[in-house]
mmCIF file of C-alpha atoms in Angstrom:
data_model
loop_
_atom_site.group_PDB
_atom_site.id
_atom_site.type_symbol
_atom_site.label_atom_id
_atom_site.label_comp_id
_atom_site.label_asym_id
_atom_site.label_seq_id
_atom_site.Cartn_x
_atom_site.Cartn_y
_atom_site.Cartn_z
ATOM 1 C CA MET O 1 16.235 -3.294 -1.439
ATOM 2 C CA ARG O 2 13.357 -0.915 -3.078
ATOM 3 C CA ALA O 3 15.877 -0.024 -5.833
ATOM 4 C CA LEU O 4 15.497 -3.572 -7.019
ATOM 5 C CA TRP O 5 12.171 -3.875 -9.213
ATOM 6 C CA MET O 6 10.553 -5.809 -11.473
ATOM 7 C CA GLU O 7 8.624 -5.749 -14.887
ATOM 8 C CA VAL O 8 6.037 -8.168 -16.790
ATOM 9 C CA PHE O 9 5.904 -8.256 -20.528
ATOM 10 C CA TYR O 10 2.497 -10.373 -21.668
ATOM 11 C CA ASP O 11 2.564 -11.685 -25.199
ATOM 12 C CA GLY O 12 5.225 -9.811 -27.107
ATOM 13 C CA SER O 13 4.046 -6.693 -25.697
ATOM 14 C CA SER O 14 6.649 -3.705 -25.742
ATOM 15 C CA GLU O 15 5.349 -1.956 -22.530
ATOM 16 C CA PRO O 16 4.967 -3.628 -19.298
ATOM 17 C CA SER O 17 1.597 -4.513 -17.520
ATOM 18 C CA ILE O 18 3.727 -5.286 -14.270
ATOM 19 C CA SER O 19 6.111 -2.045 -13.052
ATOM 20 C CA VAL O 20 7.163 -2.325 -9.390
ATOM 21 C CA SER O 21 9.429 -2.690 -6.519
ATOM 22 C CA CYS O 22 10.054 -6.609 -5.905
ATOM 23 C CA LEU O 23 9.517 -6.025 -2.095
ATOM 24 C CA ASP O 24 5.914 -4.224 -2.756
ATOM 25 C CA PHE O 25 5.091 -6.926 -5.374
ATOM 26 C CA PHE O 26 5.267 -9.279 -2.260
ATOM 27 C CA GLY O 27 3.630 -7.405 0.186
ATOM 28 C CA MET O 28 6.111 -5.294 1.607
ATOM 29 C CA PRO O 29 6.007 -1.447 0.693
ATOM 30 C CA LEU O 30 8.545 0.928 2.020
ATOM 31 C CA GLY O 31 11.721 -1.437 1.582
ATOM 32 C CA ARG O 32 11.733 -2.996 4.797
ATOM 33 C CA PRO O 33 11.315 -6.487 4.673
ATOM 34 C CA VAL O 34 9.424 -8.187 7.335
ATOM 35 C CA ALA O 35 8.142 -12.105 8.687
ATOM 36 C CA TYR O 36 4.438 -11.985 7.792
ATOM 37 C CA HIS O 37 2.485 -14.597 5.570
ATOM 38 C CA SER O 38 -0.879 -14.199 3.673
ATOM 39 C CA ALA O 39 -2.948 -15.888 1.183
ATOM 40 C CA MET O 40 -1.510 -14.290 -1.842
ATOM 41 C CA ALA O 41 2.119 -13.621 -0.746
ATOM 42 C CA SER O 42 4.295 -14.024 2.276
ATOM 43 C CA ALA O 43 8.090 -13.098 3.356
ATOM 44 C CA GLN O 44 9.197 -16.530 5.463
ATOM 45 C CA GLU O 45 11.607 -15.314 8.051
ATOM 46 C CA GLY O 46 11.590 -11.970 6.879
ATOM 47 C CA ARG O 47 14.129 -13.093 3.890
ATOM 48 C CA GLY O 48 12.119 -15.959 1.895
ATOM 49 C CA PHE O 49 9.861 -14.047 -0.910
ATOM 50 C CA ASN O 50 6.978 -16.012 -2.347
ATOM 51 C CA SER O 51 3.762 -15.081 -4.406
ATOM 52 C CA TYR O 52 1.146 -17.101 -5.400
ATOM 53 C CA TYR O 53 -0.923 -14.935 -7.549
ATOM 54 C CA PRO O 54 -2.306 -16.330 -10.621
ATOM 55 C CA MET O 55 -0.297 -14.882 -13.729
ATOM 56 C CA PRO O 56 -1.888 -16.261 -16.791
ATOM 57 C CA PHE O 57 -0.759 -15.605 -20.479
ATOM 58 C CA ARG O 58 -1.736 -16.895 -23.876
ATOM 59 C CA ARG O 59 1.432 -16.491 -25.786
ATOM 60 C CA SER O 60 4.603 -15.496 -23.901
ATOM 61 C CA ALA O 61 5.453 -13.813 -20.375
ATOM 62 C CA ARG O 62 8.782 -11.911 -20.063
ATOM 63 C CA LEU O 63 9.982 -11.065 -16.586
ATOM 64 C CA VAL O 64 12.481 -8.509 -16.077
ATOM 65 C CA VAL O 65 14.513 -7.412 -13.108
ATOM 66 C CA THR O 66 16.747 -4.720 -12.883
ATOM 67 C CA ASN O 67 18.793 -3.446 -10.018
ATOM 68 C CA SER O 68 18.631 0.191 -9.549
ATOM 69 C CA SER O 69 20.681 0.271 -6.246
ATOM 70 C CA SER O 70 24.451 1.358 -6.048
ATOM 71 C CA ARG O 71 25.241 -1.822 -4.228
ATOM 72 C CA VAL O 72 26.175 -5.427 -6.071
ATOM 73 C CA LEU O 73 23.135 -7.760 -4.865
ATOM 74 C CA PRO O 74 23.140 -11.522 -4.703
ATOM 75 C CA PHE O 75 19.993 -12.547 -6.584
ATOM 76 C CA TYR O 76 18.357 -15.769 -7.308
ATOM 77 C CA PHE O 77 14.867 -17.128 -8.156
ATOM 78 C CA GLN O 78 12.666 -19.561 -9.040
ATOM 79 C CA VAL O 79 9.647 -19.080 -11.139
ATOM 80 C CA ASP O 80 6.974 -22.136 -11.709
ATOM 81 C CA TYR O 81 4.568 -22.526 -14.538
ATOM 82 C CA THR O 82 2.229 -24.758 -16.282
ATOM 83 C CA LEU O 83 1.593 -24.931 -20.435
ATOM 84 C CA GLN O 84 -1.631 -25.738 -21.545
ATOM 85 C CA ARG O 85 -3.396 -25.446 -25.432
ATOM 86 C CA GLU O 86 -5.533 -22.477 -24.655
ATOM 87 C CA LEU O 87 -7.203 -20.304 -21.749
ATOM 88 C CA PRO O 88 -10.644 -19.662 -21.234
ATOM 89 C CA PHE O 89 -11.945 -15.897 -22.045
ATOM 90 C CA GLU O 90 -12.154 -14.756 -18.679
ATOM 91 C CA ALA O 91 -8.731 -15.749 -17.312
ATOM 92 C CA GLY O 92 -7.638 -12.392 -16.823
ATOM 93 C CA TYR O 93 -4.039 -11.099 -17.108
ATOM 94 C CA LEU O 94 -2.451 -9.546 -13.598
ATOM 95 C CA HIS O 95 -1.735 -6.120 -13.918
ATOM 96 C CA VAL O 96 0.308 -4.596 -11.031
ATOM 97 C CA THR O 97 0.739 -0.677 -10.583
ATOM 98 C CA PHE O 98 2.822 1.729 -8.175
ATOM 99 C CA ARG O 99 1.441 5.093 -7.143
ATOM 100 C CA ARG O 100 2.745 7.352 -4.632
ATOM 101 C CA GLU O 101 2.167 10.908 -3.348
ATOM 102 C CA ASN O 102 5.136 12.627 -1.381
ATOM 103 C CA PRO O 103 3.105 14.099 0.140
ATOM 104 C CA THR O 104 -0.649 13.726 -0.531
ATOM 105 C CA VAL O 105 -2.909 16.569 -0.964
ATOM 106 C CA LEU O 106 -5.034 18.077 1.678
ATOM 107 C CA ARG O 107 -8.734 17.217 1.289
ATOM 108 C CA ARG O 108 -7.957 14.957 -1.627
ATOM 109 C CA ASP O 109 -8.158 10.790 -1.699
ATOM 110 C CA PHE O 110 -5.083 9.058 -2.465
ATOM 111 C CA VAL O 111 -5.628 6.971 -5.438
ATOM 112 C CA ILE O 112 -4.792 3.358 -4.657
ATOM 113 C CA ALA O 113 -6.211 2.287 -8.433
ATOM 114 C CA ASP O 114 -7.200 3.609 -11.311
ATOM 115 C CA GLY O 115 -6.941 3.661 -15.233
ATOM 116 C CA LEU O 116 -7.615 0.180 -16.361
ATOM 117 C CA ARG O 117 -10.262 -0.990 -18.460
ATOM 118 C CA GLY O 118 -12.623 -3.984 -17.810
ATOM 119 C CA PRO O 119 -13.761 -6.407 -17.564
ATOM 120 C CA GLY O 120 -11.601 -7.160 -14.851
ATOM 121 C CA ARG O 121 -11.182 -7.532 -10.965
ATOM 122 C CA PHE O 122 -9.708 -5.254 -8.284
ATOM 123 C CA LEU O 123 -7.426 -8.401 -6.335
ATOM 124 C CA GLY O 124 -5.947 -5.984 -3.921
ATOM 125 C CA CYS O 125 -3.660 -3.988 -2.571
ATOM 126 C CA ALA O 126 -0.423 -3.469 -0.553
ATOM 127 C CA VAL O 127 -0.259 0.421 1.241
ATOM 128 C CA GLY O 128 2.759 2.148 2.580
ATOM 129 C CA ILE O 129 2.862 5.110 4.701
ATOM 130 C CA ARG O 130 5.437 7.703 6.380
ATOM 131 C CA THR O 131 3.668 9.743 8.336
ATOM 132 C CA ILE O 132 4.293 13.564 8.264
ATOM 133 C CA ASP O 133 1.239 14.487 10.798
ATOM 134 C CA ARG O 134 2.193 13.575 14.179
ATOM 135 C CA ALA O 135 -1.522 14.266 15.634
ATOM 136 C CA ASP O 136 -3.026 10.964 17.434
ATOM 137 C CA TRP O 137 -4.095 8.732 14.780
ATOM 138 C CA TYR O 138 -3.964 8.803 11.025
ATOM 139 C CA GLY O 139 -6.142 6.127 10.015
ATOM 140 C CA GLU O 140 -9.781 7.425 10.286
ATOM 141 C CA GLY O 141 -10.016 7.546 6.547
ATOM 142 C CA GLU O 142 -12.247 5.595 4.397
ATOM 143 C CA VAL O 143 -11.351 3.348 1.418
ATOM 144 C CA LYS O 144 -13.638 4.233 -1.324
ATOM 145 C CA VAL O 145 -14.465 1.827 -4.659
ATOM 146 C CA PHE O 146 -16.120 3.132 -7.449
ATOM 147 C CA LEU O 147 -17.123 1.023 -9.987
ATOM 148 C CA ASP O 148 -18.645 1.133 -13.561
ATOM 149 C CA GLY O 149 -19.106 4.885 -13.773
ATOM 150 C CA ASP O 150 -19.602 5.761 -10.324
ATOM 151 C CA THR O 151 -18.804 9.504 -9.888
ATOM 152 C CA ASP O 152 -19.649 11.317 -6.451
ATOM 153 C CA LEU O 153 -20.335 8.342 -4.643
ATOM 154 C CA PRO O 154 -18.616 4.924 -4.572
ATOM 155 C CA THR O 155 -20.491 1.266 -4.503
ATOM 156 C CA ILE O 156 -18.013 0.465 -1.632
ATOM 157 C CA CYS O 157 -17.501 2.798 1.077
ATOM 158 C CA GLY O 158 -15.670 1.472 4.335
ATOM 159 C CA THR O 159 -15.389 2.998 7.822
ATOM 160 C CA GLY O 160 -11.397 3.566 8.441
ATOM 161 C CA LEU O 161 -7.860 2.451 7.646
ATOM 162 C CA GLU O 162 -7.670 -0.273 10.259
ATOM 163 C CA ASP O 163 -10.983 -1.699 9.488
ATOM 164 C CA TYR O 164 -9.786 -2.344 6.104
ATOM 165 C CA ALA O 165 -6.720 -4.103 7.172
ATOM 166 C CA GLY O 166 -8.717 -6.370 9.271
ATOM 167 C CA SER O 167 -8.518 -4.564 12.933
ATOM 168 C CA ALA O 168 -10.657 -2.118 14.965
ATOM 169 C CA TRP O 169 -9.864 0.978 16.997
ATOM 170 C CA GLY O 170 -6.527 1.600 16.140
ATOM 171 C CA MET O 171 -3.707 -0.495 14.735
ATOM 172 C CA GLY O 172 -0.728 -2.295 15.645
ATOM 173 C CA ALA O 173 1.397 -4.851 13.703
ATOM 174 C CA HIS O 174 -0.548 -8.245 12.771
ATOM 175 C CA PHE O 175 -1.070 -10.290 9.530
ATOM 176 C CA ALA O 176 -3.840 -12.755 8.383
ATOM 177 C CA GLN O 177 -4.715 -14.302 5.165
ATOM 178 C CA TYR O 178 -6.625 -11.660 3.308
ATOM 179 C CA ALA O 179 -5.520 -8.652 5.468
ATOM 180 C CA GLY O 180 -2.781 -7.185 7.978
ATOM 181 C CA SER O 181 -0.707 -4.661 8.921
ATOM 182 C CA PRO O 182 2.967 -6.384 9.026
ATOM 183 C CA LEU O 183 5.185 -3.528 9.118
ATOM 184 C CA GLU O 184 5.029 -0.973 12.203
ATOM 185 C CA VAL O 185 8.181 1.352 12.507
ATOM 186 C CA ARG O 186 8.565 3.019 16.084
ATOM 187 C CA ASN O 187 11.026 5.006 17.863
ATOM 188 C CA PRO O 188 11.159 3.043 21.158
ATOM 189 C CA VAL O 189 11.130 6.052 23.518
ATOM 190 C CA GLN O 190 7.973 7.195 21.871
ATOM 191 C CA ARG O 191 5.360 5.449 23.917
ATOM 192 C CA ARG O 192 2.442 7.235 22.215
ATOM 193 C CA GLY O 193 1.776 8.888 18.789
ATOM 194 C CA VAL O 194 1.532 7.602 15.182
ATOM 195 C CA PRO O 195 4.444 5.261 13.934
ATOM 196 C CA ASP O 196 7.152 6.680 11.410
ATOM 197 C CA PHE O 197 6.414 4.084 8.888
ATOM 198 C CA LEU O 198 3.628 1.175 8.588
ATOM 199 C CA THR O 199 2.616 -0.985 5.562
ATOM 200 C CA PHE O 200 -0.777 -2.798 5.316
ATOM 201 C CA TYR O 201 -2.270 -5.384 2.694
ATOM 202 C CA ARG O 202 -5.737 -6.328 1.821
ATOM 203 C CA TRP O 203 -6.856 -9.092 -0.504
ATOM 204 C CA HIS O 204 -10.559 -9.308 -1.861
ATOM 205 C CA ILE O 205 -10.551 -13.360 -2.265
ATOM 206 C CA PRO O 206 -13.619 -14.300 -0.388
ATOM 207 C CA ASP O 207 -15.209 -11.203 -1.470
ATOM 208 C CA PRO O 208 -13.965 -10.202 -4.960
ATOM 209 C CA ILE O 209 -14.545 -6.844 -6.600
ATOM 210 C CA VAL O 210 -15.113 -7.519 -10.084
ATOM 211 C CA PHE O 211 -16.046 -4.868 -12.609
ATOM 212 C CA ARG O 212 -17.358 -4.182 -16.338
ATOM 213 C CA GLU O 213 -15.674 -1.466 -17.675
ATOM 214 C CA ASP O 214 -13.374 0.899 -14.812
ATOM 215 C CA CYS O 215 -12.355 0.516 -11.274
ATOM 216 C CA ARG O 216 -11.041 3.187 -9.062
ATOM 217 C CA VAL O 217 -10.361 3.005 -5.394
ATOM 218 C CA THR O 218 -8.858 5.898 -3.175
ATOM 219 C CA ILE O 219 -8.722 6.289 0.709
ATOM 220 C CA GLN O 220 -9.497 9.573 2.353
ATOM 221 C CA GLN O 221 -6.666 11.278 4.113
ATOM 222 C CA ILE O 222 -8.147 12.164 7.509
ATOM 223 C CA GLY O 223 -7.461 11.153 11.233
ATOM 224 C CA PHE O 224 -7.813 11.728 14.559
ATOM 225 C CA ALA O 225 -6.494 14.731 17.164
ATOM 226 C CA SER O 226 -6.782 15.991 20.403
ATOM 227 C CA PHE O 227 -5.566 18.592 22.304
ATOM 228 C CA ARG O 228 -4.864 19.110 26.155
ATOM 229 C CA GLU O 229 -6.022 22.512 28.229
ATOM 230 C CA GLY O 230 -3.036 24.423 28.194
ATOM 231 C CA HIS O 231 -2.112 24.102 24.579
ATOM 232 C CA GLU O 232 -4.624 26.865 23.154
ATOM 233 C CA GLU O 233 -1.934 27.827 20.751
ATOM 234 C CA ARG O 234 -0.939 24.549 19.755
ATOM 235 C CA PHE O 235 -4.640 23.811 18.845
ATOM 236 C CA ALA O 236 -5.421 27.226 16.808
ATOM 237 C CA GLU O 237 -2.341 26.612 14.207
ATOM 238 C CA TYR O 238 -3.357 22.951 13.782
ATOM 239 C CA SER O 239 -6.787 23.690 13.461
ATOM 240 C CA ARG O 240 -5.960 26.268 10.946
ATOM 241 C CA THR O 241 -4.058 24.266 8.504
ATOM 242 C CA ASN O 242 -5.761 20.799 9.192
ATOM 243 C CA PRO O 243 -9.823 21.352 8.617
ATOM 244 C CA ALA O 244 -11.782 19.716 10.822
ATOM 245 C CA ALA O 245 -13.675 16.187 8.935
ATOM 246 C CA GLY O 246 -16.997 14.689 10.077
ATOM 247 C CA PRO O 247 -19.002 16.934 12.983
ATOM 248 C CA GLY O 248 -16.393 19.203 13.451
ATOM 249 C CA TRP O 249 -13.913 19.686 17.007
ATOM 250 C CA ALA O 250 -15.629 18.811 20.192
ATOM 251 C CA MET O 251 -14.824 21.687 22.252
ATOM 252 C CA ASN O 252 -13.816 20.660 26.508
ATOM 253 C CA PRO O 253 -15.391 17.080 25.712
ATOM 254 C CA SER O 254 -13.557 16.083 29.132
ATOM 255 C CA PRO O 255 -11.937 17.446 32.390
ATOM 256 C CA GLY O 256 -8.648 18.674 31.179
ATOM 257 C CA MET O 257 -9.383 18.381 27.560
ATOM 258 C CA LEU O 258 -9.130 21.466 25.082
ATOM 259 C CA ALA O 259 -10.583 20.033 21.784
ATOM 260 C CA ARG O 260 -10.674 16.726 19.978
ATOM 261 C CA GLY O 261 -12.064 15.584 16.236
ATOM 262 C CA ILE O 262 -11.592 14.318 13.113
ATOM 263 C CA ALA O 263 -9.217 16.251 10.758
ATOM 264 C CA GLU O 264 -7.728 16.670 7.419
ATOM 265 C CA ARG O 265 -4.327 15.529 7.164
ATOM 266 C CA VAL O 266 -1.136 14.918 4.620
ATOM 267 C CA ASP O 267 1.017 12.329 5.067
ATOM 268 C CA ASP O 268 3.447 10.161 2.477
ATOM 269 C CA TYR O 269 1.360 7.338 0.862
ATOM 270 C CA CYS O 270 2.324 4.944 -1.826
ATOM 271 C CA ALA O 271 0.303 1.703 -3.082
ATOM 272 C CA THR O 272 0.870 -1.092 -5.128
ATOM 273 C CA ALA O 273 -2.551 -2.018 -6.631
ATOM 274 C CA PHE O 274 -3.148 -5.724 -8.226
ATOM 275 C CA VAL O 275 -5.682 -5.942 -10.856
ATOM 276 C CA TYR O 276 -7.094 -8.293 -13.501
ATOM 277 C CA CYS O 277 -8.240 -7.671 -16.764
ATOM 278 C CA THR O 278 -9.553 -9.558 -20.057
ATOM 279 C CA GLU O 279 -6.651 -7.920 -21.934
ATOM 280 C CA PRO O 280 -3.176 -6.933 -21.257
ATOM 281 C CA GLN O 281 -2.493 -3.077 -21.154
ATOM 282 C CA ALA O 282 0.575 -0.569 -20.383
ATOM 283 C CA VAL O 283 1.095 0.542 -16.882
ATOM 284 C CA PRO O 284 2.968 3.522 -15.739
ATOM 285 C CA ARG O 285 6.848 2.802 -15.572
ATOM 286 C CA LEU O 286 8.059 2.695 -11.871
ATOM 287 C CA ASP O 287 9.999 5.723 -10.990
ATOM 288 C CA VAL O 288 12.907 4.492 -9.259
ATOM 289 C CA THR O 289 14.069 7.842 -7.476
ATOM 290 C CA ALA O 290 10.364 8.733 -6.323
ATOM 291 C CA ALA O 291 10.190 5.394 -4.952
ATOM 292 C CA ILE O 292 13.462 5.402 -2.674
ATOM 293 C CA ALA O 293 13.078 8.780 -1.342
ATOM 294 C CA ASP O 294 12.414 9.848 2.241
ATOM 295 C CA ILE O 295 12.477 5.846 3.380
ATOM 296 C CA GLY O 296 15.990 5.967 4.655
ATOM 297 C CA ARG O 297 16.722 3.808 7.540
ATOM 298 C CA SER O 298 16.000 5.841 10.623
ATOM 299 C CA ALA O 299 18.908 6.033 13.598
ATOM 300 C CA TYR O 300 17.169 4.162 15.446
ATOM 301 C CA GLU O 301 16.295 1.322 13.605
ATOM 302 C CA GLU O 302 18.667 -1.858 13.945
ATOM 303 C CA PRO O 303 19.787 -4.104 11.021
ATOM 304 C CA THR O 304 18.482 -7.739 10.508
ATOM 305 C CA PRO O 305 20.793 -10.391 11.344
ATOM 306 C CA MET O 306 20.722 -11.020 7.428
ATOM 307 C CA GLU O 307 21.048 -7.667 6.395
ATOM 308 C CA ARG O 308 24.079 -7.281 8.526
ATOM 309 C CA SER O 309 25.485 -10.439 6.726
ATOM 310 C CA PHE O 310 25.352 -8.766 3.896
ATOM 311 C CA GLY O 311 26.882 -5.141 4.874
ATOM 312 C CA PHE O 312 23.960 -3.135 5.142
#
């Protein structure tokens, strides 16, 4: 389903201001529908996709949906809109961008949003992760928001991925009005360790993020790893490829434990960012080939009854 994608052109522009997979637009990265609801988008029963983002335009709006998959798909839609003589200046155009790094770069923050001119507002994001590093935990990275000329230090800095998504001390599947992690794909025989695929979303509605000139949102690529006594070779190899972050490795922190600590890591990240700007701007066109790479259904994943009815 990730190969079904959409673009939106405002006011006669030849370049889109929205270019993204349809599922990502509705808050569901990685091509896997999952039942959830939030203030801005929902998937009723995992199959009724709804969005409530205001999308003002002044002269015209053109919505184009393209099926780049190898299957013929049934498709229907409903678009609700109102017409009025004019809009206030501050009514921004919704821009939606898609980024993916497969894999990310060690010691470099993954960029969620960047490159749009203000004045504007960062509404939020929907992020998907395919874990590559199999250490204990993937989500120690801080979400950082650089506003209006910030360089080395951000205006807003979080404490970890799960905190940004509304949870704490790790994260399982959950959803709420403004934040959540509705999808977690985990091998049923794998009782511990990180999931294979997961997603999260965050809507900045009661806590708006506005900017005058520019806005850049990133997330660190760090996680937690631990090694028991007897695994000295594994620890030596991991610490060689994954530099310690923060205070470094704690050696022999408890009986039977060789080392534990926060470390740099590499995973596969994608992000759909939702940003309002007072002027319509062109965004990068979706690279469908890059978007659908490496997200095929795992052997242990069962199709939903609705997917089976369509022959998947």
